[in-house]
PDB file of C-alpha atoms in Angstrom:
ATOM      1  CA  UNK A   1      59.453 -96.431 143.036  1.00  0.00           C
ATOM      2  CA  UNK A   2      62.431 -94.650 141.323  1.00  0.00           C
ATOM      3  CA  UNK A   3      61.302 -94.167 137.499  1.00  0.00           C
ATOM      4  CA  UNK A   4      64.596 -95.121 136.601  1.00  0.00           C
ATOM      5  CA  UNK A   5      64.290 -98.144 137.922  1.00  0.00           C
ATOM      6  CA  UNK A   6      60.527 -98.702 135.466  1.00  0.00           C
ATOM      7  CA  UNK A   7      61.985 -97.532 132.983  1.00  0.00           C
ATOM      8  CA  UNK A   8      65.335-100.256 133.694  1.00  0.00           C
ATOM      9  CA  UNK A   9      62.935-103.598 134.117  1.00  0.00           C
ATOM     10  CA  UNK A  10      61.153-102.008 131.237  1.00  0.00           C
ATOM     11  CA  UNK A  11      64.059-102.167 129.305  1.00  0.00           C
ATOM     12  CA  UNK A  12      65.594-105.810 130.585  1.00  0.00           C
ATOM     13  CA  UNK A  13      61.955-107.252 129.803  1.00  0.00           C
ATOM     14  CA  UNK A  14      61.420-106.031 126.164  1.00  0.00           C
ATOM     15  CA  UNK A  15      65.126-107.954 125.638  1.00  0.00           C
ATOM     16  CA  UNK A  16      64.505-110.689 127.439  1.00  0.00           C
ATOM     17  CA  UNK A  17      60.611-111.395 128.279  1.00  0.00           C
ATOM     18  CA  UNK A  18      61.707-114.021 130.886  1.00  0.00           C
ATOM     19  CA  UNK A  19      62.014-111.545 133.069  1.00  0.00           C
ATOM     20  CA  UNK A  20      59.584-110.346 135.671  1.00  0.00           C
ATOM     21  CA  UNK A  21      57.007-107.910 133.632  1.00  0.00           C
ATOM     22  CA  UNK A  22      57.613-104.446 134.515  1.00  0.00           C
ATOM     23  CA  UNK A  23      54.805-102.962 137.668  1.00  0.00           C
ATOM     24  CA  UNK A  24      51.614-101.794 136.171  1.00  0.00           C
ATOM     25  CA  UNK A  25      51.853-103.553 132.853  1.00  0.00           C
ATOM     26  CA  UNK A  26      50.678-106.531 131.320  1.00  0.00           C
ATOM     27  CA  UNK A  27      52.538-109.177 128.983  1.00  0.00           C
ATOM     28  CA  UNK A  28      49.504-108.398 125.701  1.00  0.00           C
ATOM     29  CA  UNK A  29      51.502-104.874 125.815  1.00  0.00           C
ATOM     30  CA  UNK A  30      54.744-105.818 126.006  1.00  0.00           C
ATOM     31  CA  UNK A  31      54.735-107.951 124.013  1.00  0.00           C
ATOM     32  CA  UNK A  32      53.518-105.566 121.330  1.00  0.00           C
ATOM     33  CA  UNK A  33      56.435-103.198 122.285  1.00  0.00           C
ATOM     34  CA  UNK A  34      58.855-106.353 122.287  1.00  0.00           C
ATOM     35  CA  UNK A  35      57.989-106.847 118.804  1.00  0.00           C
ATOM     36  CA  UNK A  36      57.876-103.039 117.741  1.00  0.00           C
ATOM     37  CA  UNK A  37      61.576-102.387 119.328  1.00  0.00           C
ATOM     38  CA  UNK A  38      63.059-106.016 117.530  1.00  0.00           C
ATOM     39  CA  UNK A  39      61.456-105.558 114.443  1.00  0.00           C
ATOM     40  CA  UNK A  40      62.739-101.604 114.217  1.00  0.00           C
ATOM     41  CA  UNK A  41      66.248-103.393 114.564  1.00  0.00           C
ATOM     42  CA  UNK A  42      66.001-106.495 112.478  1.00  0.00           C
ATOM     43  CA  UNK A  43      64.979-103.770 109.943  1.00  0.00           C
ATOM     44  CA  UNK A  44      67.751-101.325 110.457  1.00  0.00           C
ATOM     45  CA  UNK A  45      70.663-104.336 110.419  1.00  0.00           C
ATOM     46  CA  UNK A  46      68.872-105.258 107.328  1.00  0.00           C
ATOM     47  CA  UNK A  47      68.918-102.723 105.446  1.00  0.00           C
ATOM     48  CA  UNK A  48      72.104-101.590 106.285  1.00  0.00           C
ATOM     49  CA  UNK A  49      73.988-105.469 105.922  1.00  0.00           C
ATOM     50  CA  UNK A  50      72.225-106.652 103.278  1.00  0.00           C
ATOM     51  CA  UNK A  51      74.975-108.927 101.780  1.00  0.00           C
ATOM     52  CA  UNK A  52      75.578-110.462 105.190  1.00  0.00           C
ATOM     53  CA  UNK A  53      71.725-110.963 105.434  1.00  0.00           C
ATOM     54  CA  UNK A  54      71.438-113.014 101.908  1.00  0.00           C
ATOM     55  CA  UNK A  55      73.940-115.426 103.472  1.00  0.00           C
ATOM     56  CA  UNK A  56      71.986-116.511 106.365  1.00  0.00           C
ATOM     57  CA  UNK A  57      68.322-118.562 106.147  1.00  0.00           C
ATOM     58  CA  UNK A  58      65.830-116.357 107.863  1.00  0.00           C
ATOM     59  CA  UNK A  59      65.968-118.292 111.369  1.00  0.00           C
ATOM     60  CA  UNK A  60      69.616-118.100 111.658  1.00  0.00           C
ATOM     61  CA  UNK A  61      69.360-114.311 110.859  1.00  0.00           C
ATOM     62  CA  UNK A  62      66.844-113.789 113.470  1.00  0.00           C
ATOM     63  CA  UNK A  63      68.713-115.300 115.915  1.00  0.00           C
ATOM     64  CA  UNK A  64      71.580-113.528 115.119  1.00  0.00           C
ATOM     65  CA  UNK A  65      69.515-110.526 115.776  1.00  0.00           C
ATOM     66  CA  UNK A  66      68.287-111.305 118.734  1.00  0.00           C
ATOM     67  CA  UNK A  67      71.567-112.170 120.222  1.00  0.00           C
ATOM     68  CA  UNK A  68      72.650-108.219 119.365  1.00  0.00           C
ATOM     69  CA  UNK A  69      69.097-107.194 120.522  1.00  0.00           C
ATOM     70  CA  UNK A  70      69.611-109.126 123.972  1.00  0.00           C
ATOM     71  CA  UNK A  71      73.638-108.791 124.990  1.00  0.00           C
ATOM     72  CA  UNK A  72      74.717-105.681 123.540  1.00  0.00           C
ATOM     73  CA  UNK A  73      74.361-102.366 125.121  1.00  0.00           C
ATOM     74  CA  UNK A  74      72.936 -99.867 122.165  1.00  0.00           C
ATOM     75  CA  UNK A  75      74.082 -96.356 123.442  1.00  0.00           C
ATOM     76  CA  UNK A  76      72.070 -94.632 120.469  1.00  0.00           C
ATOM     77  CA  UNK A  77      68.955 -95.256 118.487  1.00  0.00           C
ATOM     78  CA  UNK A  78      70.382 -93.496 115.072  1.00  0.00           C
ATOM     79  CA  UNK A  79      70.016 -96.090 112.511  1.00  0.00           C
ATOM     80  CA  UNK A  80      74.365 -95.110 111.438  1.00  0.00           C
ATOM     81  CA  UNK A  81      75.084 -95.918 115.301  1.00  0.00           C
ATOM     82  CA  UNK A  82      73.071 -99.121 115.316  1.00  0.00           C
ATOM     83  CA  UNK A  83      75.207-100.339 112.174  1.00  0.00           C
ATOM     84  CA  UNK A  84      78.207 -99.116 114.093  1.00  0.00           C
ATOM     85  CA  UNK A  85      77.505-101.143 117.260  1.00  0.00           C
ATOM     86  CA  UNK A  86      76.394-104.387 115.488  1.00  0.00           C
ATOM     87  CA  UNK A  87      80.064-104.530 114.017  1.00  0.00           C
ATOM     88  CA  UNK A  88      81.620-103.768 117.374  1.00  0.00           C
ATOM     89  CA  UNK A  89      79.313-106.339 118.778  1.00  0.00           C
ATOM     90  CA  UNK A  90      80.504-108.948 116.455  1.00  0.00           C
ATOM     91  CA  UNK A  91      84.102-108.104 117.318  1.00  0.00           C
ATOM     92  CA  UNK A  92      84.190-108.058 120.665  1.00  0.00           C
ATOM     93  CA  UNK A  93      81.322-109.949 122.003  1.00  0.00           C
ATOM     94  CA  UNK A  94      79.712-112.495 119.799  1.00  0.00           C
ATOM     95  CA  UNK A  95      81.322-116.069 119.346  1.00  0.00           C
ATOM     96  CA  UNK A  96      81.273-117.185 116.197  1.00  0.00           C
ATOM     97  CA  UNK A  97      78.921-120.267 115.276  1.00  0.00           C
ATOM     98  CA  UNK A  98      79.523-123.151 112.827  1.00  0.00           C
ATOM     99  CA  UNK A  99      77.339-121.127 110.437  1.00  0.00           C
ATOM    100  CA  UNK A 100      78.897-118.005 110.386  1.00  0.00           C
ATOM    101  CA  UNK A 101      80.977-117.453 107.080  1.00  0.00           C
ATOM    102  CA  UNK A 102      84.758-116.939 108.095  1.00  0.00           C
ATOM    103  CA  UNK A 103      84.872-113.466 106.497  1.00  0.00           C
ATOM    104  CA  UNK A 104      82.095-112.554 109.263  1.00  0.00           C
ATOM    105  CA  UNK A 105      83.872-109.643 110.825  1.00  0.00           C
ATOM    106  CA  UNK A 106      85.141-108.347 107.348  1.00  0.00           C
ATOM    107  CA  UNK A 107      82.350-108.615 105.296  1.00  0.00           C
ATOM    108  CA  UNK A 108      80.581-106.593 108.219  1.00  0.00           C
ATOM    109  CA  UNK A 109      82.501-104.171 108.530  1.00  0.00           C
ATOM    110  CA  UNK A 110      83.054-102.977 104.522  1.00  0.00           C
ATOM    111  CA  UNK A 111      79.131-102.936 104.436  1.00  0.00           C
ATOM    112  CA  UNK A 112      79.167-100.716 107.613  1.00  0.00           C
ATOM    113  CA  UNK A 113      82.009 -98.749 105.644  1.00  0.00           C
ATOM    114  CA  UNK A 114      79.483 -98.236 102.919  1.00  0.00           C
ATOM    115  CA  UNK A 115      76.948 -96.326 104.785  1.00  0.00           C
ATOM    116  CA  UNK A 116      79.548 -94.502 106.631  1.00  0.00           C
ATOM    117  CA  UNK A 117      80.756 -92.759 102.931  1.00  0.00           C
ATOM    118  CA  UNK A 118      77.099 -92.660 102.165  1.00  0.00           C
ATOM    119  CA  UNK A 119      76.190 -90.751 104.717  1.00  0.00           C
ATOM    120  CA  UNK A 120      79.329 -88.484 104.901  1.00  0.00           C
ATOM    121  CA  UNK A 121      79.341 -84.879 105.219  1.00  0.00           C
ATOM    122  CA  UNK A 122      80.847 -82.662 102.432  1.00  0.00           C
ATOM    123  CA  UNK A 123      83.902 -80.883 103.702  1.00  0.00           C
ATOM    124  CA  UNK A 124      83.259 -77.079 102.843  1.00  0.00           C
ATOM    125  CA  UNK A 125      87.264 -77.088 103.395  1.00  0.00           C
ATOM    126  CA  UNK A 126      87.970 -79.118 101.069  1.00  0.00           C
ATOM    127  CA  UNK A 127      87.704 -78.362  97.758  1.00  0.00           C
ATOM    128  CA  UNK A 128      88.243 -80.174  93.998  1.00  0.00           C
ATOM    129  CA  UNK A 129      91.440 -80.037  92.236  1.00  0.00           C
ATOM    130  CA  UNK A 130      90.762 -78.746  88.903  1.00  0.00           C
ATOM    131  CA  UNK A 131      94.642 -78.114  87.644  1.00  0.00           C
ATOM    132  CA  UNK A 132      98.173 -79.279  88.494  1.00  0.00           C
ATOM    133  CA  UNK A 133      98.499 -80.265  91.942  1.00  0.00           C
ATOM    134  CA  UNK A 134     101.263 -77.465  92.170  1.00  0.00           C
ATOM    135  CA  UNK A 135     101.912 -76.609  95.937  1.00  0.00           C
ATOM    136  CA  UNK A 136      98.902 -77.019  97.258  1.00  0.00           C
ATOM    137  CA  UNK A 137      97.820 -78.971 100.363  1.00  0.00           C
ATOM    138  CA  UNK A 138      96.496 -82.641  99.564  1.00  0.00           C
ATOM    139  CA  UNK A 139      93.925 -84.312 101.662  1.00  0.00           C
ATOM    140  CA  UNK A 140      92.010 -87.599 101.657  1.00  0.00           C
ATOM    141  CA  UNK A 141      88.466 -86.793 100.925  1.00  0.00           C
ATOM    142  CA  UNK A 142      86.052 -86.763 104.566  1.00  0.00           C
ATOM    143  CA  UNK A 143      83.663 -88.981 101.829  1.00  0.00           C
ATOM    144  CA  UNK A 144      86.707 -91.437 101.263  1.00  0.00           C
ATOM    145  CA  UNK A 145      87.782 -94.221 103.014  1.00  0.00           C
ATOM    146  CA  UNK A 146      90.699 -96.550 102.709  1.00  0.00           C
ATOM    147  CA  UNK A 147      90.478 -99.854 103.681  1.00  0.00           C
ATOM    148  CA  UNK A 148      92.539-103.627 103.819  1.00  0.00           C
ATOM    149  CA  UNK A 149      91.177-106.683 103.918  1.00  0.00           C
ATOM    150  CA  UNK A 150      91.913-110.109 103.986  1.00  0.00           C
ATOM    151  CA  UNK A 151      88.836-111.339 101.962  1.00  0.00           C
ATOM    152  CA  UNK A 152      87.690-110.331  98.501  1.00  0.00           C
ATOM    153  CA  UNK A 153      84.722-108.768 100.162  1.00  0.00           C
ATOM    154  CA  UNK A 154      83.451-106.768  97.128  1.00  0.00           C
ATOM    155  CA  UNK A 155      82.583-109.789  95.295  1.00  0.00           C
ATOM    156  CA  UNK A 156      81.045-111.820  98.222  1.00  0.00           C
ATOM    157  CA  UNK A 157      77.361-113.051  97.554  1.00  0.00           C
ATOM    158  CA  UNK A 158      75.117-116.106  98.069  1.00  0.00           C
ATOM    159  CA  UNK A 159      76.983-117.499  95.012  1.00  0.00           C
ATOM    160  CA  UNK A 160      80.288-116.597  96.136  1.00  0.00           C
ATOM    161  CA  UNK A 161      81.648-117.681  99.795  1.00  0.00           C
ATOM    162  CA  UNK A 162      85.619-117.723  99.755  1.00  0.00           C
ATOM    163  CA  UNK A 163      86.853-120.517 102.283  1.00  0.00           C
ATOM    164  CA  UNK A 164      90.111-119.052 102.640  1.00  0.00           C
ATOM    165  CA  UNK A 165      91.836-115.360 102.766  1.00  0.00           C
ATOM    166  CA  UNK A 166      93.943-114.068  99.342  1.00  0.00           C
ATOM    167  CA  UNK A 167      97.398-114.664  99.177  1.00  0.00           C
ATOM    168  CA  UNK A 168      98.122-111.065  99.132  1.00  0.00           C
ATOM    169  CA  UNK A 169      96.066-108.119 101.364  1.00  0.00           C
ATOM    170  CA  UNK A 170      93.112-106.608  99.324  1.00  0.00           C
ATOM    171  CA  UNK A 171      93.567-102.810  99.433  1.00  0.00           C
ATOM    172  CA  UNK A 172      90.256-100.663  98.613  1.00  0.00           C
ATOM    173  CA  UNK A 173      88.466 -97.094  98.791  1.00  0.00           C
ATOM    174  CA  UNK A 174      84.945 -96.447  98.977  1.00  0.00           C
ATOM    175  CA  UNK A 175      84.231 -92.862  97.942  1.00  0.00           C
ATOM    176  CA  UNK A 176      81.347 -90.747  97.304  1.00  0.00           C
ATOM    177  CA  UNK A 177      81.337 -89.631  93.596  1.00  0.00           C
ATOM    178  CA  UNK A 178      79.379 -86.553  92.208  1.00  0.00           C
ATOM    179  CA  UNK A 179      76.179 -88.251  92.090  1.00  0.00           C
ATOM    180  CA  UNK A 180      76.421 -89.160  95.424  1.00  0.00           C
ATOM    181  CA  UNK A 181      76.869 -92.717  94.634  1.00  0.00           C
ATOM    182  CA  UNK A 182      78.843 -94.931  96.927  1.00  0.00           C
ATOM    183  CA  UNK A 183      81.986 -96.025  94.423  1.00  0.00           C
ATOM    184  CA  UNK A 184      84.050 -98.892  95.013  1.00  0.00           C
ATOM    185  CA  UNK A 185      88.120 -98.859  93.579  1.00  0.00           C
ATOM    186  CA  UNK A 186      90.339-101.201  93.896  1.00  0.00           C
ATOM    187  CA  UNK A 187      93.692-100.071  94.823  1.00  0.00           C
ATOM    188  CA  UNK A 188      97.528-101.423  94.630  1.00  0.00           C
ATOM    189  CA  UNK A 189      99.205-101.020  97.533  1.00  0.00           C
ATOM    190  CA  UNK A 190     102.151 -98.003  96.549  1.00  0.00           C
ATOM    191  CA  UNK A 191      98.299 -96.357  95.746  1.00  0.00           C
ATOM    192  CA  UNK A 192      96.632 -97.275  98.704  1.00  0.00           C
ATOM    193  CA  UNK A 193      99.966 -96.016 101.177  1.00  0.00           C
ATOM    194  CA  UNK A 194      99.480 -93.172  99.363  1.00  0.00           C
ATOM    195  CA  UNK A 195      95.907 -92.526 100.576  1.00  0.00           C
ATOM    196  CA  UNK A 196      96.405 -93.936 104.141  1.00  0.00           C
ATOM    197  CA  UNK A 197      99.483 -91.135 104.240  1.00  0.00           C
ATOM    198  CA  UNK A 198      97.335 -88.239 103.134  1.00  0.00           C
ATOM    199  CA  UNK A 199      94.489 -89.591 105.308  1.00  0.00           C
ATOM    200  CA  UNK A 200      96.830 -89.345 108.720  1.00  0.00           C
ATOM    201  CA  UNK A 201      98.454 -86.392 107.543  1.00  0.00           C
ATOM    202  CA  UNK A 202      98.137 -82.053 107.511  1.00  0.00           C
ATOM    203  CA  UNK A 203      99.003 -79.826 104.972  1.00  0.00           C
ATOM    204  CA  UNK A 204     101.278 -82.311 102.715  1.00  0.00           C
ATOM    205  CA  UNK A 205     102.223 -81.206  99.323  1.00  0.00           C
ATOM    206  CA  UNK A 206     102.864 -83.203  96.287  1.00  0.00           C
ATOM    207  CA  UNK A 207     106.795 -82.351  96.740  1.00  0.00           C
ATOM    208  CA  UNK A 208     106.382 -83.909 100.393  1.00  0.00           C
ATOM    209  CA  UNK A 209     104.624 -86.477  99.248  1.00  0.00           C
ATOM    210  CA  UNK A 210     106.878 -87.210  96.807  1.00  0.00           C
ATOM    211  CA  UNK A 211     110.143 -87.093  99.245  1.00  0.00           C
ATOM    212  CA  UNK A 212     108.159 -89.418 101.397  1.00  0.00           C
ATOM    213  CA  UNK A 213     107.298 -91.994  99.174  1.00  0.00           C
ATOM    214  CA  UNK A 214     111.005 -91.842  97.821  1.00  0.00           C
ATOM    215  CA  UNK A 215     112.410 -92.498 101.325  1.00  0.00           C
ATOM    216  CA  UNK A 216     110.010 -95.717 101.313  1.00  0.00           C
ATOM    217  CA  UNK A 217     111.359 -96.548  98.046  1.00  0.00           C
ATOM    218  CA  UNK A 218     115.108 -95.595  97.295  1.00  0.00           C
ATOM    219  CA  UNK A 219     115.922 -97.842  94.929  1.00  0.00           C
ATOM    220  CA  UNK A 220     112.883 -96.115  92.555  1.00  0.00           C
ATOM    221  CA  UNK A 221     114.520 -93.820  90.532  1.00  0.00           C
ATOM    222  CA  UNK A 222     113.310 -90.476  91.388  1.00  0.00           C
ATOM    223  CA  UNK A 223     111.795 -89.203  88.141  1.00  0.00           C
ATOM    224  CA  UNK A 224     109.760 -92.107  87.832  1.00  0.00           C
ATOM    225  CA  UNK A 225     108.179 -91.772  91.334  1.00  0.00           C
ATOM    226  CA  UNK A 226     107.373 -88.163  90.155  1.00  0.00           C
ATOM    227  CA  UNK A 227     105.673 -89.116  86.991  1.00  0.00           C
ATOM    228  CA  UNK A 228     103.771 -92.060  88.333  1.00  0.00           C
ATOM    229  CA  UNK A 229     102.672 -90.293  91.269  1.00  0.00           C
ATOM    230  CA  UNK A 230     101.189 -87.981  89.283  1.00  0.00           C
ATOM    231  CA  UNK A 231      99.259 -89.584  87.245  1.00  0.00           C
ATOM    232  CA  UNK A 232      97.974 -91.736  90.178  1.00  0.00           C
ATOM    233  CA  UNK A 233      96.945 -88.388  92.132  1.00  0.00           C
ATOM    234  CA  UNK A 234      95.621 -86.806  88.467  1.00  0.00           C
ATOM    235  CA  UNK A 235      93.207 -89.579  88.313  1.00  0.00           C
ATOM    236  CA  UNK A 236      92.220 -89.944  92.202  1.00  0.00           C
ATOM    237  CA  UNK A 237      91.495 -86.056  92.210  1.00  0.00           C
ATOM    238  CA  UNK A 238      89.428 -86.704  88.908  1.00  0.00           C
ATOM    239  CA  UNK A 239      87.421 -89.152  91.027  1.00  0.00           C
ATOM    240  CA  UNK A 240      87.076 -86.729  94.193  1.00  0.00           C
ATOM    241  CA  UNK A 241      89.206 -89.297  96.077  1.00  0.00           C
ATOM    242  CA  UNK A 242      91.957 -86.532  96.497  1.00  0.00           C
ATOM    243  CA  UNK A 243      91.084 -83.290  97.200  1.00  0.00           C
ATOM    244  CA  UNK A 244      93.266 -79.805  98.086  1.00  0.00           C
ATOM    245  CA  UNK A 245      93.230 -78.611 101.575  1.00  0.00           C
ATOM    246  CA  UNK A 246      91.761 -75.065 102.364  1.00  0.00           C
TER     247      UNK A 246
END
């Protein structure tokens, strides 16, 4: 027999152990590789969703789980790809259940969000802004991310379940700081077009930034857009958020 087809009724019986057992094995050892291969990602999903987790009791987590393990398609075994694929799993294949919290999808993906910026790469590129932005190039950092949601997902916790979206869109970064901690900021929303600009953008300097944030607001008088830009860029670059271009 074709090992690819083994190694495929392998596969379909350590999701799903209705299936016929795979030739030459026996269910003892499958079963002991069922359990090795669900366990390895219970414990990846988590560790990696951990508020998400705290919100579920243990049987409704595990069945959660198992309903990822069994239907979706994992292309990779890297625990960052796993994450990845859970929240693409929710989105586009999982139906939500009268137990799931309404902010499912959300709260999912800013915890994914979180080990994305933890596990960033430096940019050797990019460099920190030490002076007066001047003429140089302004970037988004590669360990910053801007993000919008619809719940107050920073604060949800076992305690804390929101029922119903803000009134207004919650605008956020998660960034990397110098000791390599994960930082959350809050952001208004003139700051937070400002970062999703830079972070779709090449080679913009403060003066373009400036003329394009002027043609979104004309009725701001012009030296005030100056002067509060840069103080808002003066204290992103102070945080790593911003950096300059190489």
């Amino acid at each position: 027999m074709d090992f690819s087809i083994i190694q495929q009724s392998f596969i379909d019986y350590i999701k799903e152990p209705s299936r016929p057992l795979p030739i030459g094995t026996e269910t003892r050892r499958m079963k002991v590789y069922r359990e090795l291969f669900f366990n390895n990602i219970d414990g990846f999903l988590s560790s990696g969703f951990p508020v998400l987790k705290s919100l579920y009791s243990q049987e409704s987590w595990l069945t959660l789980v198992q309903d990822f393990f069994v239907n979706h398609d994992c292309q990779s075994p890297i625990f960052i790809d796993i994450a990845q694929e859970f929240v693409i799993f929710l989105q586009s294949e999982y139906e939500l259940k009268e137990q799931d919290p309404r902010f499912l999808l959300e709260l999912a993906h800013y915890e994914y969000m979180e080990l994305v910026v933890s596990v960033a790469k430096d940019n050797p590129s990019q460099a920190h802004i030490s002076g007066s932005v001047g003429s140089e190039c302004l970037c988004l950092s590669d360990t910053a991310k801007v993000l919008q949601y619809s719940y107050d997902v920073e604060h949800i916790s076992e305690d804390y379940q929101p029922e119903l979206p803000t009134p207004t869109p919650q605008f956020f970064c998660l960034y990397r700081d110098s000791d390599d901690e994960v930082v959350f900021l809050r952001l208004n929303p003139l700051a937070a077009q400002v970062l999703g600009y830079l972070s779709q953008s090449e080679n913009v300097t403060f003066d373009t930034l400036v003329a394009w944030l002027h043609s979104a607001y004309p009725s701001m008088e012009k030296k005030i857009l100056i002067k509060g830009c840069e103080e808002m860029i003066a204290g992103l670059t102070d945080k790593g958020v911003i950096k300059e271009q190489g």
